[in-house]
Structure formats: C-alpha cells, structure tokens
Short mmCIF file of C-alpha atoms in Angstrom, two decimals:
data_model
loop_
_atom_site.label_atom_id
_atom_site.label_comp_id
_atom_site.label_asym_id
_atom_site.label_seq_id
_atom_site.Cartn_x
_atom_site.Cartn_y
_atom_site.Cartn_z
CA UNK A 726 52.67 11.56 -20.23
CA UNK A 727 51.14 9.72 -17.29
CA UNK A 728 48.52 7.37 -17.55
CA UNK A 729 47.20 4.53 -14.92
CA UNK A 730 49.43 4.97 -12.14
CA UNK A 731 47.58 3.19 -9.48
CA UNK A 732 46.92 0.92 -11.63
CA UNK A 733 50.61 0.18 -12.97
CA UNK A 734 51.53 -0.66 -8.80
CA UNK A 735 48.89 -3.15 -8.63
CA UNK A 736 50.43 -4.67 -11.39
CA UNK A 737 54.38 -4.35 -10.14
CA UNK A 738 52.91 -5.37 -6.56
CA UNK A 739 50.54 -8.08 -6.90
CA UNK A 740 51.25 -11.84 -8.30
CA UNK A 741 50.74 -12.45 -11.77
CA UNK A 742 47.59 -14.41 -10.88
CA UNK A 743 46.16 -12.22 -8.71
CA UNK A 744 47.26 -8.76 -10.74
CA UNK A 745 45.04 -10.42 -13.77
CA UNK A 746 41.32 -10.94 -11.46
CA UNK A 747 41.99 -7.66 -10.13
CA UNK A 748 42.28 -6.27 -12.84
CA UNK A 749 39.16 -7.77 -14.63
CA UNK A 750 37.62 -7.24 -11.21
CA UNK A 751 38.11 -3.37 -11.42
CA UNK A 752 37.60 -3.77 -15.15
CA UNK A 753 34.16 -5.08 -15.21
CA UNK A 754 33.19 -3.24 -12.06
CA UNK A 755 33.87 -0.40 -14.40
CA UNK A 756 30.44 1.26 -15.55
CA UNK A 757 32.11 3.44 -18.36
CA UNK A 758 32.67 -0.08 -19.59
CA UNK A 759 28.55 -0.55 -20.18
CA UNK A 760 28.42 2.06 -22.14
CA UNK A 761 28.06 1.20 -25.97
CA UNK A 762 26.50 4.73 -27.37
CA UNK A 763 30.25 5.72 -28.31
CA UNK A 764 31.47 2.93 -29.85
CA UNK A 765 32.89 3.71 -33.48
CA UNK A 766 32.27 0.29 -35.53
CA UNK A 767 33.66 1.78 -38.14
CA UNK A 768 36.96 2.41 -37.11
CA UNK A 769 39.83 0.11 -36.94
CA UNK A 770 40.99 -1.78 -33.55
CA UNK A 771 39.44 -4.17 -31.26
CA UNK A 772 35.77 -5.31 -31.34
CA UNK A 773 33.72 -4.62 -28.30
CA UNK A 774 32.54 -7.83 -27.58
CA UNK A 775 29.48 -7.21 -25.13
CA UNK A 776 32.77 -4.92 -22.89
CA UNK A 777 35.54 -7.50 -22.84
CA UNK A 778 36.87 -5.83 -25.96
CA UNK A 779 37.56 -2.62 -23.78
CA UNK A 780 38.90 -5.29 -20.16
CA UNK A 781 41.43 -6.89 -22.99
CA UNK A 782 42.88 -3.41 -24.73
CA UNK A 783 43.19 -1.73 -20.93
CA UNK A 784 44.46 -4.92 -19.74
CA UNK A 785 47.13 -4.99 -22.39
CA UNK A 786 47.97 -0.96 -21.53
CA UNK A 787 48.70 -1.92 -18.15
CA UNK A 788 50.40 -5.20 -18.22
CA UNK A 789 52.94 -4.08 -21.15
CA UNK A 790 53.48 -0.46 -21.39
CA UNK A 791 51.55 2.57 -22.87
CA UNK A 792 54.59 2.69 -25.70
CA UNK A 793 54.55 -1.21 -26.12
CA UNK A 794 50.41 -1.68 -26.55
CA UNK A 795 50.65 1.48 -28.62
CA UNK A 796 52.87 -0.38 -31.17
CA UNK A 797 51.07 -3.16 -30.78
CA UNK A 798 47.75 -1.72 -32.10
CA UNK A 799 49.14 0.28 -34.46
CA UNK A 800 51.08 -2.46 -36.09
CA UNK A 801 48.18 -4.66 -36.26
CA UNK A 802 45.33 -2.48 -36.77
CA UNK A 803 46.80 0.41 -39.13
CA UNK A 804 47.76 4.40 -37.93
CA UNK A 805 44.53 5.49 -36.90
CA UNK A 806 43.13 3.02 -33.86
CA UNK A 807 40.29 2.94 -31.53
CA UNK A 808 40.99 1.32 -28.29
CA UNK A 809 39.83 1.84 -24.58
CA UNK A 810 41.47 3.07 -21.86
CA UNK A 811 40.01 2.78 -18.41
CA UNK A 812 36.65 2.56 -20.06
CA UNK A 813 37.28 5.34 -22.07
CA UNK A 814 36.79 5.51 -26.15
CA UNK A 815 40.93 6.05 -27.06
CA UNK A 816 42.38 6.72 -30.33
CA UNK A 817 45.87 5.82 -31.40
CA UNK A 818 47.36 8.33 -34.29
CA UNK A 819 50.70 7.35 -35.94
CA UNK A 820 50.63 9.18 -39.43
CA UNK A 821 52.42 11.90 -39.88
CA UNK A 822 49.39 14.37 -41.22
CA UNK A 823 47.54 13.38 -38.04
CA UNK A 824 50.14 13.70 -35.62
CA UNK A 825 50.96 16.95 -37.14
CA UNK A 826 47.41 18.42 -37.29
CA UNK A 827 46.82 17.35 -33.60
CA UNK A 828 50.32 18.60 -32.19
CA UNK A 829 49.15 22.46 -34.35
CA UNK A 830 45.94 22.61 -33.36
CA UNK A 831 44.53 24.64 -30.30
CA UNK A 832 41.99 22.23 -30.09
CA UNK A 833 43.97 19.50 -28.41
CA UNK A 834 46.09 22.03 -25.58
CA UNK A 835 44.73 19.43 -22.74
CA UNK A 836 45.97 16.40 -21.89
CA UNK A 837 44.31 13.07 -20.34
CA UNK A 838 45.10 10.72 -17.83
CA UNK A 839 44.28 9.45 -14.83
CA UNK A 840 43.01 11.56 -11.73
CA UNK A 841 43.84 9.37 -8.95
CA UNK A 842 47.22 8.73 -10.48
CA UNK A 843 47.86 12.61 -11.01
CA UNK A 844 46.85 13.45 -7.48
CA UNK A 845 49.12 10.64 -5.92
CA UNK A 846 52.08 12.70 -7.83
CA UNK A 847 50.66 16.44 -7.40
CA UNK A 848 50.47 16.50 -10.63
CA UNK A 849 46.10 16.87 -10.80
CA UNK A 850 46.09 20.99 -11.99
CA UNK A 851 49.50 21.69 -10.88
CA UNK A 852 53.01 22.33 -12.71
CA UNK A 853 53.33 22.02 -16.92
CA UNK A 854 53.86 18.65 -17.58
CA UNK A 855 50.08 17.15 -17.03
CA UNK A 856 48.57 19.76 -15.83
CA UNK A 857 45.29 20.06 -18.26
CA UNK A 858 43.93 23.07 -16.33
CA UNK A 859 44.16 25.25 -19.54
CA UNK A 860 44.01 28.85 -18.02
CA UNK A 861 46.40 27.90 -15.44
CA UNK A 862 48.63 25.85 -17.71
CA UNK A 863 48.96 29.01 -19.70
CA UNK A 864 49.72 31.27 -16.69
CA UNK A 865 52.69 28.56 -15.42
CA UNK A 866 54.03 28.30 -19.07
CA UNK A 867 55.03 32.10 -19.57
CA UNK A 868 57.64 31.75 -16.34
CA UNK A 869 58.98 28.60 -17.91
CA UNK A 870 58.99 29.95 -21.60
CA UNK A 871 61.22 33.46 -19.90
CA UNK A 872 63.46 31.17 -18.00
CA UNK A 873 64.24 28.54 -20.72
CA UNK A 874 65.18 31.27 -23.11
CA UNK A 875 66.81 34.90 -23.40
CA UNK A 876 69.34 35.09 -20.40
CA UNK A 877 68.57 31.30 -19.02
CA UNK A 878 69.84 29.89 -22.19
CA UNK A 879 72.71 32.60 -23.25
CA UNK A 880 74.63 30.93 -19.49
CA UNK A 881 73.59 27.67 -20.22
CA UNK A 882 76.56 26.41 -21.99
CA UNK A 883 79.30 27.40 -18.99
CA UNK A 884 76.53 25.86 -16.06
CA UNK A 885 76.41 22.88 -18.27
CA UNK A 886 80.59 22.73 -18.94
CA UNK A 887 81.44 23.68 -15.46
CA UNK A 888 79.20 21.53 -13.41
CA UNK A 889 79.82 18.14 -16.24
CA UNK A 890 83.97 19.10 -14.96
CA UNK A 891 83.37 19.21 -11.53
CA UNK A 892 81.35 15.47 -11.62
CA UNK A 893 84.17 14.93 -13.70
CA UNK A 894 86.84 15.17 -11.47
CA UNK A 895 85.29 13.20 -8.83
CA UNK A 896 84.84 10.15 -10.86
CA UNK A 897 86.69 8.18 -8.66
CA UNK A 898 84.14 8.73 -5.84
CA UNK A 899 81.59 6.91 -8.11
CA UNK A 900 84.18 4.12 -9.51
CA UNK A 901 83.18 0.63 -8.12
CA UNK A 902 86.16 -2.06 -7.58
CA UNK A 903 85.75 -3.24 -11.16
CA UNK A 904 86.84 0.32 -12.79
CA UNK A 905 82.76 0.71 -13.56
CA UNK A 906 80.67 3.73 -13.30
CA UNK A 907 77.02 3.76 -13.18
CA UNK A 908 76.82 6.18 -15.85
CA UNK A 909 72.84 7.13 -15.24
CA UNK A 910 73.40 8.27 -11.60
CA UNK A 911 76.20 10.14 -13.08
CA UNK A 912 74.58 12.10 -15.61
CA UNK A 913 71.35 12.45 -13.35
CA UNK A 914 73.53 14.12 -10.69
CA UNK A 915 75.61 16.38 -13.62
CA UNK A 916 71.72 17.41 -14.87
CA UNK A 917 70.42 17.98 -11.23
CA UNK A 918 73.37 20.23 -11.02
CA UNK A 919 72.90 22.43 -13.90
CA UNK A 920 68.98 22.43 -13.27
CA UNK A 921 70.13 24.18 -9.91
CA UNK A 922 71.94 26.25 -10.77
CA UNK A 923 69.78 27.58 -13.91
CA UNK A 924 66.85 27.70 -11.73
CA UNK A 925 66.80 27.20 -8.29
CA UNK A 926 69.93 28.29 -7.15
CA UNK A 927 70.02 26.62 -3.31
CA UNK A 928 72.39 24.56 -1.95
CA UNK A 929 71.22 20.88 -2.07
CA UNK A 930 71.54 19.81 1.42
CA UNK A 931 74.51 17.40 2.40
CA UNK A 932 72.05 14.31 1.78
CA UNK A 933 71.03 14.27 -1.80
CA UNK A 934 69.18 10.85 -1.53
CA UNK A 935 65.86 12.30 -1.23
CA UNK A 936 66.58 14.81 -4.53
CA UNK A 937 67.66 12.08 -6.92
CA UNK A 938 65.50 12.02 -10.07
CA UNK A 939 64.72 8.23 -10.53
CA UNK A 940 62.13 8.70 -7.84
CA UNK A 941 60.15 9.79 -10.28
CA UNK A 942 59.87 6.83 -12.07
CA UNK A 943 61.11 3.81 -9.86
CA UNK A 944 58.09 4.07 -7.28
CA UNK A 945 55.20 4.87 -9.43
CA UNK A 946 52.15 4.97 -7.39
CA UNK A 947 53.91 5.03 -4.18
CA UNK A 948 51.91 8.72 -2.59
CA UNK A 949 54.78 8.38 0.41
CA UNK A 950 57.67 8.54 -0.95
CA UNK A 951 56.38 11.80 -3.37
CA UNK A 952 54.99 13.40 -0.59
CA UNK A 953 58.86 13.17 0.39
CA UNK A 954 60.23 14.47 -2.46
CA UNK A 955 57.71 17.11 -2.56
CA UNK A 956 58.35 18.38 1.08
CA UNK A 957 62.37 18.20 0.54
CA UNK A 958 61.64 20.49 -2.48
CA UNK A 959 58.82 22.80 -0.29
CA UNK A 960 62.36 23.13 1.97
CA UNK A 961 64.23 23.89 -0.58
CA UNK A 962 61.78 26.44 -1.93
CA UNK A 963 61.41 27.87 1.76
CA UNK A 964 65.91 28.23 2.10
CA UNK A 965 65.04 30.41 -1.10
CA UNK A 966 62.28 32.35 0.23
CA UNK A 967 64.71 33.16 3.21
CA UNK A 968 67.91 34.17 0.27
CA UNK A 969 65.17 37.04 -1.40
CA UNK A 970 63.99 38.49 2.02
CA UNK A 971 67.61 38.41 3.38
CA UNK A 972 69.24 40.18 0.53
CA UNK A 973 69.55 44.10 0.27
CA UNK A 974 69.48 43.94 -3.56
CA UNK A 975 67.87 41.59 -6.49
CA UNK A 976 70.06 40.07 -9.06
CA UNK A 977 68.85 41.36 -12.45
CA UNK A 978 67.93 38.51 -14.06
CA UNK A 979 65.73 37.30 -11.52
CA UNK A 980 66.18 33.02 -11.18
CA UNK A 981 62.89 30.61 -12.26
CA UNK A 982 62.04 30.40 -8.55
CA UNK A 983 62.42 34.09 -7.46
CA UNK A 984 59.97 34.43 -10.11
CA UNK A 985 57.52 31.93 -9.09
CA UNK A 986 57.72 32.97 -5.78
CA UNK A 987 57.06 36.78 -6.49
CA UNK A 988 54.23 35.52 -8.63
CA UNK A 989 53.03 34.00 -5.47
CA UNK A 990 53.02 37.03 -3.13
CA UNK A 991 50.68 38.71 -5.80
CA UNK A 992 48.27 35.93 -5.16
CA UNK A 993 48.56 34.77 -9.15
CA UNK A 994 49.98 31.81 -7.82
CA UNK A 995 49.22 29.11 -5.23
CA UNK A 996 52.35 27.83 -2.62
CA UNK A 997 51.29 24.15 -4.73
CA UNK A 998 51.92 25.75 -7.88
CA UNK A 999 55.12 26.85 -6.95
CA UNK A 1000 56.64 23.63 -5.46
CA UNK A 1001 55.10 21.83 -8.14
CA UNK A 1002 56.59 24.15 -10.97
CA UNK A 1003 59.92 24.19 -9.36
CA UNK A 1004 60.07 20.04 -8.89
CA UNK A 1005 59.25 19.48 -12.45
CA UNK A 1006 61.95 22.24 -13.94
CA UNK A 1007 64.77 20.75 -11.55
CA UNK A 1008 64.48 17.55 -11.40
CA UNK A 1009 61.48 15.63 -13.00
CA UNK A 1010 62.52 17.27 -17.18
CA UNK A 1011 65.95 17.09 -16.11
CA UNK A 1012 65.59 13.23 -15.69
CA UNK A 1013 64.50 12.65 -19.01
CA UNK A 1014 67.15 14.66 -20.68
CA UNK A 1015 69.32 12.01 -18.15
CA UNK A 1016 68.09 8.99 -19.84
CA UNK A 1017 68.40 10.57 -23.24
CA UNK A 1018 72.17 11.15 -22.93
CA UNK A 1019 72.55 7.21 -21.83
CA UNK A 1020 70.79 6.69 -24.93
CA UNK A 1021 73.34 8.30 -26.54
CA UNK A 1022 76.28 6.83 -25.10
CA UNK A 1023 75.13 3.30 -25.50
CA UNK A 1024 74.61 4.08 -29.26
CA UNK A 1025 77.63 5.93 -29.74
CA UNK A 1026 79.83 3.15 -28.40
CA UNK A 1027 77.79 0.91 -31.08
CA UNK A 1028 78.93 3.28 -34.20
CA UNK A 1029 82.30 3.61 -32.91
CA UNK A 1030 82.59 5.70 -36.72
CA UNK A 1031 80.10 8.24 -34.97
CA UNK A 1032 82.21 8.95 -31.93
CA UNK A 1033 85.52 9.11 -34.49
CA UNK A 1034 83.60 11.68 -36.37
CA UNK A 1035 82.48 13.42 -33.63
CA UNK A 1036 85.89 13.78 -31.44
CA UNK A 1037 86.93 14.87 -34.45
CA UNK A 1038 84.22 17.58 -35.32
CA UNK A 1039 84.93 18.86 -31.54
CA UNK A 1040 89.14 18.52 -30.78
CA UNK A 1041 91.19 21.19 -30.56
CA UNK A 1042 87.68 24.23 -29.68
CA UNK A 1043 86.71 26.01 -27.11
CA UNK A 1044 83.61 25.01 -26.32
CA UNK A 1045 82.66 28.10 -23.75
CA UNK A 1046 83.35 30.25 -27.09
CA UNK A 1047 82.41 27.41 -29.96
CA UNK A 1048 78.94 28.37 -32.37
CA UNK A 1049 76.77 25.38 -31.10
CA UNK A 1050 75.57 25.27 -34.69
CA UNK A 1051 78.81 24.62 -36.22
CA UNK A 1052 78.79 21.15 -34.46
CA UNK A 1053 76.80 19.05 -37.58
CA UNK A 1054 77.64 15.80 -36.89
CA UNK A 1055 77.19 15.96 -33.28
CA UNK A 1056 73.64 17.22 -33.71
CA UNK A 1057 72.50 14.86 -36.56
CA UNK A 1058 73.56 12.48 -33.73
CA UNK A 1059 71.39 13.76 -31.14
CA UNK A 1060 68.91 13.73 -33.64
CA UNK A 1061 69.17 10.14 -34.84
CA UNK A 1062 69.63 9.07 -31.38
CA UNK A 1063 66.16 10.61 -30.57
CA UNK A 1064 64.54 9.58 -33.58
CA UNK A 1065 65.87 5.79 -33.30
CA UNK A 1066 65.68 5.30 -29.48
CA UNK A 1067 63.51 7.85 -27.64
CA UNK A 1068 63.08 8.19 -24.26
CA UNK A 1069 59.40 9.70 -24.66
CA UNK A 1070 57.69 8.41 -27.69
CA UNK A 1071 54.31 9.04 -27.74
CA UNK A 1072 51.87 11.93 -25.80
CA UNK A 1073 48.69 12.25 -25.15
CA UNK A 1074 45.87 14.94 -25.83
CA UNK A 1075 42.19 15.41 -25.63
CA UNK A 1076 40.02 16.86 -27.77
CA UNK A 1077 38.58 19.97 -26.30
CA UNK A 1078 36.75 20.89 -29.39
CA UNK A 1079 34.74 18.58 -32.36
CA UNK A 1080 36.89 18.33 -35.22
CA UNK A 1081 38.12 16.53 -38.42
CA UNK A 1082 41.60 14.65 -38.40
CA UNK A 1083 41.62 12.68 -41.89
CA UNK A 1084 38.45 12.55 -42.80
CA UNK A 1085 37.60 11.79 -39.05
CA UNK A 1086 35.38 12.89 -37.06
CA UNK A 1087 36.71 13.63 -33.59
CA UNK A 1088 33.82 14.48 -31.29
CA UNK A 1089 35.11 16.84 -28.52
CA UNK A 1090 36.38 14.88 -25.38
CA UNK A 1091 37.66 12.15 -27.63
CA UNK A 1092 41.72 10.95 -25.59
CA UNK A 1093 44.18 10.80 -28.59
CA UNK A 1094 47.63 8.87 -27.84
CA UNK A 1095 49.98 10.30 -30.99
CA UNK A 1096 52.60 7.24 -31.29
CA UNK A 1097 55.17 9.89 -32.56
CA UNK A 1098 58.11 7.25 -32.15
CA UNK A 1099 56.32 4.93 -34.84
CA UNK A 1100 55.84 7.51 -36.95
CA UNK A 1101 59.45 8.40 -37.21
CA UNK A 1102 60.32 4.90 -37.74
CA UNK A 1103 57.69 4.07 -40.79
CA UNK A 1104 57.77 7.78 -42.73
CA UNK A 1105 59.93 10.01 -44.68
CA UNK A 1106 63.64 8.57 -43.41
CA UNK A 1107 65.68 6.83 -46.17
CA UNK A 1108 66.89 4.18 -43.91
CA UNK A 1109 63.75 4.18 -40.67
CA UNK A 1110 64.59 1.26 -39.16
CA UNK A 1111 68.73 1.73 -38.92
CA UNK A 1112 70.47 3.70 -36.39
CA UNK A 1113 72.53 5.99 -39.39
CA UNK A 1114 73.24 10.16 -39.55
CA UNK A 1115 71.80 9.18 -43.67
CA UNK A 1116 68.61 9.82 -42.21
CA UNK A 1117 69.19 13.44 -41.54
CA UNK A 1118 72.18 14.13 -44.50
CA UNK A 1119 69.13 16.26 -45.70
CA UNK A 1120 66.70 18.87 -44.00
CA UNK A 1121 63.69 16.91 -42.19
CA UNK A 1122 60.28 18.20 -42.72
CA UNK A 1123 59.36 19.59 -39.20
CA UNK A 1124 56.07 17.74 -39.54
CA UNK A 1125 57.59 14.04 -40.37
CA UNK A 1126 59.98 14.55 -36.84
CA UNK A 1127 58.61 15.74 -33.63
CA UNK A 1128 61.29 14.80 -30.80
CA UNK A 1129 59.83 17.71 -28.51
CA UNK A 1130 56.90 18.03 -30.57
CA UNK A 1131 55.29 21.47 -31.91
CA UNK A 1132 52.19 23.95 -31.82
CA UNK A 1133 50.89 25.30 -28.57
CA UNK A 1134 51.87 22.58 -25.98
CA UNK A 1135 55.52 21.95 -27.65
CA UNK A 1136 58.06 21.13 -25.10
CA UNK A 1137 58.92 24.91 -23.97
CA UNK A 1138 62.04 23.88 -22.81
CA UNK A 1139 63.69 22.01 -26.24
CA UNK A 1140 66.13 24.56 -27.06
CA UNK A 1141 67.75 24.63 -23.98
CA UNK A 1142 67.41 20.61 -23.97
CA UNK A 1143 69.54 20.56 -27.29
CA UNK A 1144 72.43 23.14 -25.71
CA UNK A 1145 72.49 21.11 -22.72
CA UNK A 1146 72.95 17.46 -24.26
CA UNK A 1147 75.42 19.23 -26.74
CA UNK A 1148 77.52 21.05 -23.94
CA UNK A 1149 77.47 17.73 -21.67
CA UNK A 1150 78.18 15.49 -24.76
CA UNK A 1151 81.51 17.49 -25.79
CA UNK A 1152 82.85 18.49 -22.39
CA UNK A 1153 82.64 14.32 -21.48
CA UNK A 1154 83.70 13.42 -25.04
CA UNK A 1155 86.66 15.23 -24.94
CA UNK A 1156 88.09 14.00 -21.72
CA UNK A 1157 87.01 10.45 -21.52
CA UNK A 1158 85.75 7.69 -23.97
CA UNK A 1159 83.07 5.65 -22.75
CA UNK A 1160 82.61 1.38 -22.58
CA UNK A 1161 79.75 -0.68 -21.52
CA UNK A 1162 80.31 -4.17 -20.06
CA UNK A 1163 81.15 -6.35 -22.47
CA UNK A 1164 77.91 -7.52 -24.54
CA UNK A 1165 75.93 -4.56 -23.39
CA UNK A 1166 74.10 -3.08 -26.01
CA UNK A 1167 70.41 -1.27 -26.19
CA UNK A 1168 69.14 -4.29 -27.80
CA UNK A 1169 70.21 -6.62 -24.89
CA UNK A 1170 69.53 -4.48 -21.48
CA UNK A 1171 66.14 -4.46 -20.37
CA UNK A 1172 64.03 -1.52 -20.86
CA UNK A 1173 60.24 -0.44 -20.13
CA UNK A 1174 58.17 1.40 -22.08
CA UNK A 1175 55.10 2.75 -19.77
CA UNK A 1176 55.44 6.34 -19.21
CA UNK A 1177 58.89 6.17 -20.87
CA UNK A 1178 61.24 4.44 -22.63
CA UNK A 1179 63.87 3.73 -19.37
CA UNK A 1180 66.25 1.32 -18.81
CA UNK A 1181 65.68 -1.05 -16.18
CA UNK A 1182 68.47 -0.63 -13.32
CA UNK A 1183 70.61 -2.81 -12.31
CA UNK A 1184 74.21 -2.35 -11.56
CA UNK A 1185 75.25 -4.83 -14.83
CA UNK A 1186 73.47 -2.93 -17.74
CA UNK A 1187 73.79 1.35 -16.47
CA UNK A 1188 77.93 -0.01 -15.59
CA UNK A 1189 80.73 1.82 -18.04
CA UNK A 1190 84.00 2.09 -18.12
CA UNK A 1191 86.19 5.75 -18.34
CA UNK A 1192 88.88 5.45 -20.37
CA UNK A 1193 90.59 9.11 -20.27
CA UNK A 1194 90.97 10.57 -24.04
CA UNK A 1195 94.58 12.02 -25.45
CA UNK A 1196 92.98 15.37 -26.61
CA UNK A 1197 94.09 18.91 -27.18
CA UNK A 1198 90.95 19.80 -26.99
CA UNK A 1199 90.22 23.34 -24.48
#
C-alpha cells in the first residue's frame, strides 16, 4: 500500500533539521488537525494533546516507515490502536479476529492513502493495486482474475523455467571481478521476463534501463521519472496495438493486454486504465515477488539444513512435468520465509460502511492499517519469533496467516505468485548454490520498511556468489 509519498521525498531530500520544521510546518498548517469531534478517548494510542498528539504519530509515520511506526504502536499500545495519519483518525489492527473480519468483509473493498502521492504515480483511480474507485476496481479485476488463472497459470511453470535458464546462462554477463552477482537485478530481470511473456508479450526494446522495476520504489515522489516509465510502457502498449491490427488471425487465448486493449475499443476502458493495468501486472507485482525470492535466498543460505532438504526434495524430477504440490518442504519454506520476513506486511482499508470489529465501533470512513506481519509473529505459531518449517509441520488456520491476504480484495494474483517462486526456486536450486558476502545476513543489511519491507541497495549487501551444483536433476 502507498501512503505519504510526497511527503516521504521531503523527508529523503531535505536535512534532518529542516525535514523536522517542515514537517511540523505542514503539520500544524493542517486544519484536519483542529478537528477534535472524532477523537476516540477511549481507545488505546496517543493522547491528542491540544493536536501535537496527531504532528508526533504522522511525524513518526514518515520519518520511520509505515511497517516500523506500525510496530511501534502496536507494541506499546496493544492490537487495536488509534493514531493519525495526515490529520486523519487511523486505526492500527494486529489480532487475528480483526484482521480476519476486516480482510472478509465487503465493507472495507477501498483502500486509503494519499491523493497527491497516488496522482504523482498514476495510481489516483487507475490499475488494481490502490485504485479505491470501487466500480472500476471491480471492472479491472475480472481481466486480471482470467489472466492469472485457467490458461495463464497452466504455462506458467515452462515461462518461469525457460526464461530463469536463459538468465541463467548469461550469468557471466552480470558477474563483477570479484565472482559476485547482484542477485536482485537478477531475479528482477528473470521476473520482468516471465511477466512479458505471460502478459504482454512485446519485445522489450534493446535498452531495458527505463523498464527495470526498482523505479518503483527507489524514486518515490519523483512525478518525472514515472511519467518515464509510464510513457516507455504507453510504447510498449502502442508496438502491441500495432501486433493485433497487423495479424490475420487471434491467438486463442487472447494475452492480458490484447484483452485490455479490446476492452478499450468498446469504450469500457480508458487508454489510462490500460497503461496503468498493464505497468502494474508486468513490472510493479512482479517486483515484489523479486524481493520476496531474495528473501528467500538470504534465509536459505542461513538454514543451510533447509536448502539440504530441499535439493533433496527436488534432485533427480522434471520439473516441466513435477505435481507442484508434491514439493512440501519447499513450500513450507516459502511459507515461513513469508511469514518470518515479508516483503509487504501490513495493508490498508477504509471503512466504507459503519460497523463492529471487536466490540468496536467503526464509523464508516474510519482508515484501518491491518499489521498482518505482527500478527503472524505474536499468534497461533509454535515457535513465532524463529525462522523454522515447525511452524507449518501442521495445517495453518487461513485466518491466523494472510501472506496475500483473503475476502474480496485478496491478492488476485497469489496462486500464480506461489508457482512462480516455486518454478524459479527449483530451476536456480538445482543448477547453482547461492553465497552472500561473508557476514551478510538479513539481520545485518539494511532494510526499509515504508511501503515495503526492501533491502537497501548497495553493491555489498544484494552481492552473491554462484557456485554451480553437481545434480542429476532434469
């Protein structure tokens, strides 16, 4: 979810001293902040205090992270917190029952966040992600639900195998003079790829600089640099347009974009809608699945007795023909990995309805943050705050784990998310095993936790070794 996104480059842009009036400046200047009708005295979290109450709680959002100040109220104020967020009346779930009704409920389909910041992106009405214009959101989601399953996900696993090979083979290309691969540009181009080719189906052009995923996330209220990445894509889109009116017959199972783009010659969709659509299913999702799989690796490399398990569970199969399902151990891995470390941990809803959560009232309008990553580390799991497959030896209550969450505004694309990491996992896994410089761990690279959980990039903490496997594997 996106929150303050102007607001976050003030803070990366501006020195510390200056970032801090500024921010009380815009703060104060804030009338929403005057306004003491809605405040809930009776709820846990910080006291008003005549408005500075709400200028310390959004202060603390946008100096340390959405995530971070999540888990900071939480911790110290219980699972069910008031806060204030841009001079708005914010509540903070982290119990399972809550987070569950919430995520089930029709009531809470929208999302909030802030305009400015979803405009700057093209993200104010537009695409699947944010976009909290209901009837349209429902319209987008049915071409994302029909390409993210039936046909879509059936060719999955060879898009995913072939196009993990072919980065693969050119390893060397991406080898610096140490014998070190940055191993998040690697799996962001192998995702890219695959999102392509599922999808899109154009030929990137010969400079993929401007198509590369972190853009998404490294220049956060930066409207140039989007409006970049949003015309390379309106290219791309157009090369497509060109493929359909140039070709004497349609494929049968007509791509994500061919879709869209029908969709828009009926007039049910606008050219935005489109580009937006098609940005977020190639390349802004496929990021995140990116940073999940480094995740992975970094914490695989920490239980070396994971990876032994899982070469093991995988050597000597096919994996174009292999049941996906058969592979326990490597999914109570991907599990535990996105349990323990997850690269989105917490969304946000708003109450579109009055309602009840707990003995609550929730008047309609009310922003809810649900700190899902919290709540997988403090209920239900035998061992919550170890990295360990104990955790899911048994069957998880669906309600006591949410990685893609559930209900009406579930991820729509988390089954095809779970073949993906699998088939990319045990098509790199079999060939090579993987080594972070020495001392490298997820504990000791730095990380953010804002709109994400992300490493921060340098060439020391994304570098790994390949270290080709002896396998029979196919």
């Amino acid at each position: 979810d996106l929150l303050t996104v102007m607001a976050t480059s003030i803070v990366d842009d501006t020195p510390v001293s200056g970032t801090l009036l500024l921010l009380l400046l815009l703060c104060i200047l804030n009338p929403a902040l005057t306004c003491v009708s809605t405040v809930r005295t009776s709820m846990a979290g910080p006291f008003f205090w005549a408005g500075l109450g709400p200028i310390l709680s959004y202060s603390r959002f946008i100096w340390s992270g959405i995530g971070t100040a999540c888990n900071y109220y939480n911790k110290r104020y219980g699972s069910m917190v008031r806060v204030w967020i841009n001079g708005e009346e914010t509540l903070i779930l982290s119990k399972s029952s809550a987070v569950y009704h919430v995520l089930k409920s029709a009531h809470y389909i929208a999302r909030f966040a802030s305009k400015q910041g979803l405009q700057c992106i093209g993200m104010d009405g537009r695409g699947i992600i944010f976009n909290s214009d209901i009837p349209l959101w429902k319209k987008v989601r049915t071409y994302f639900a029909k390409a993210l399953t039936g046909p879509g996900l059936q060719r999955t696993v060879g898009i995913c195998v072939s196009a993990t090979d072919r980065h693969l083979e050119r390893l060397q290309e991406m080898t610096d003079p140490t014998g070190h691969v940055d191993v998040l540009n690697l799996l962001r181009c192998i995702v890219v790829d695959i999102s392509n080719k599922l999808f899109l189906r154009v030929p990137f052009p010969s400079s993929e600089k401007h198509l590369k995923p972190y853009l998404f996330k490294n220049t956060v209220g930066q409207k140039s640099i989007y409006k970049e990445l949003q015309d390379v894509m309106e290219s791309l889109i157009e090369t497509k347009r060109r493929i359909i009116s140039e070709s004497e017959t349609l494929d049968d199972d007509l791509d994500f974009t061919s879709e869209l783009i029908f969709a828009q010659n009926h007039g049910e969709l606008s050219a935005d809608d489109v580009r937006q659509c098609v940005l977020e299913m190639v390349i802004a999702a496929p990021d995140t699945l990116s940073i999940s799989l480094f995740f992975m690796l970094m914490l695989l490399k920490q239980n070396p007795e994971m990876e032994i398990r899982i070469v093991e569970e995988i050597s000597e199969k096919d994996v174009m023909t292999v049941d996906f399902q058969n592979f326990r151990v490597l999914e109570s891995f991907i599990n535990e990995s996105m349990r323990f470390h997850p690269v989105v941990d917490f969304t946000m809803r708003k109450a579109l309805e009055d309602d009840v959560i707990d003995g609550t009232k929730i008047s309609k309008g009310t922003n809810i943050i649900l700190n899902i990553g919290l709540m997988h580390k403090t209920e239900f799991f035998p061992k919550p705050n170890e990295f360990s497959l104990e955790n899911f030896d048994k069957t998880v209550p669906s309600r006591f784990f949410q990685p893609f969450g559930c209900g009406p505004r579930s991820c729509v694309g988390k089954h095809i998310a779970m073949m993906m990491m699998k088939a990319v996992l045990v098509t790199l896994l079999s060939r090579y095993s993987v080594c972070p410089r020495h001392g490298n761990t997820l504990s000791s690279i730095r990380q953010t936790n804002n709109l994400s959980q992300q490493p921060v990039e340098d060439e020391q903490s994304l570098a790994m070794r390949f270290i080709p496997r002896q396998m029979t594997t196919t």
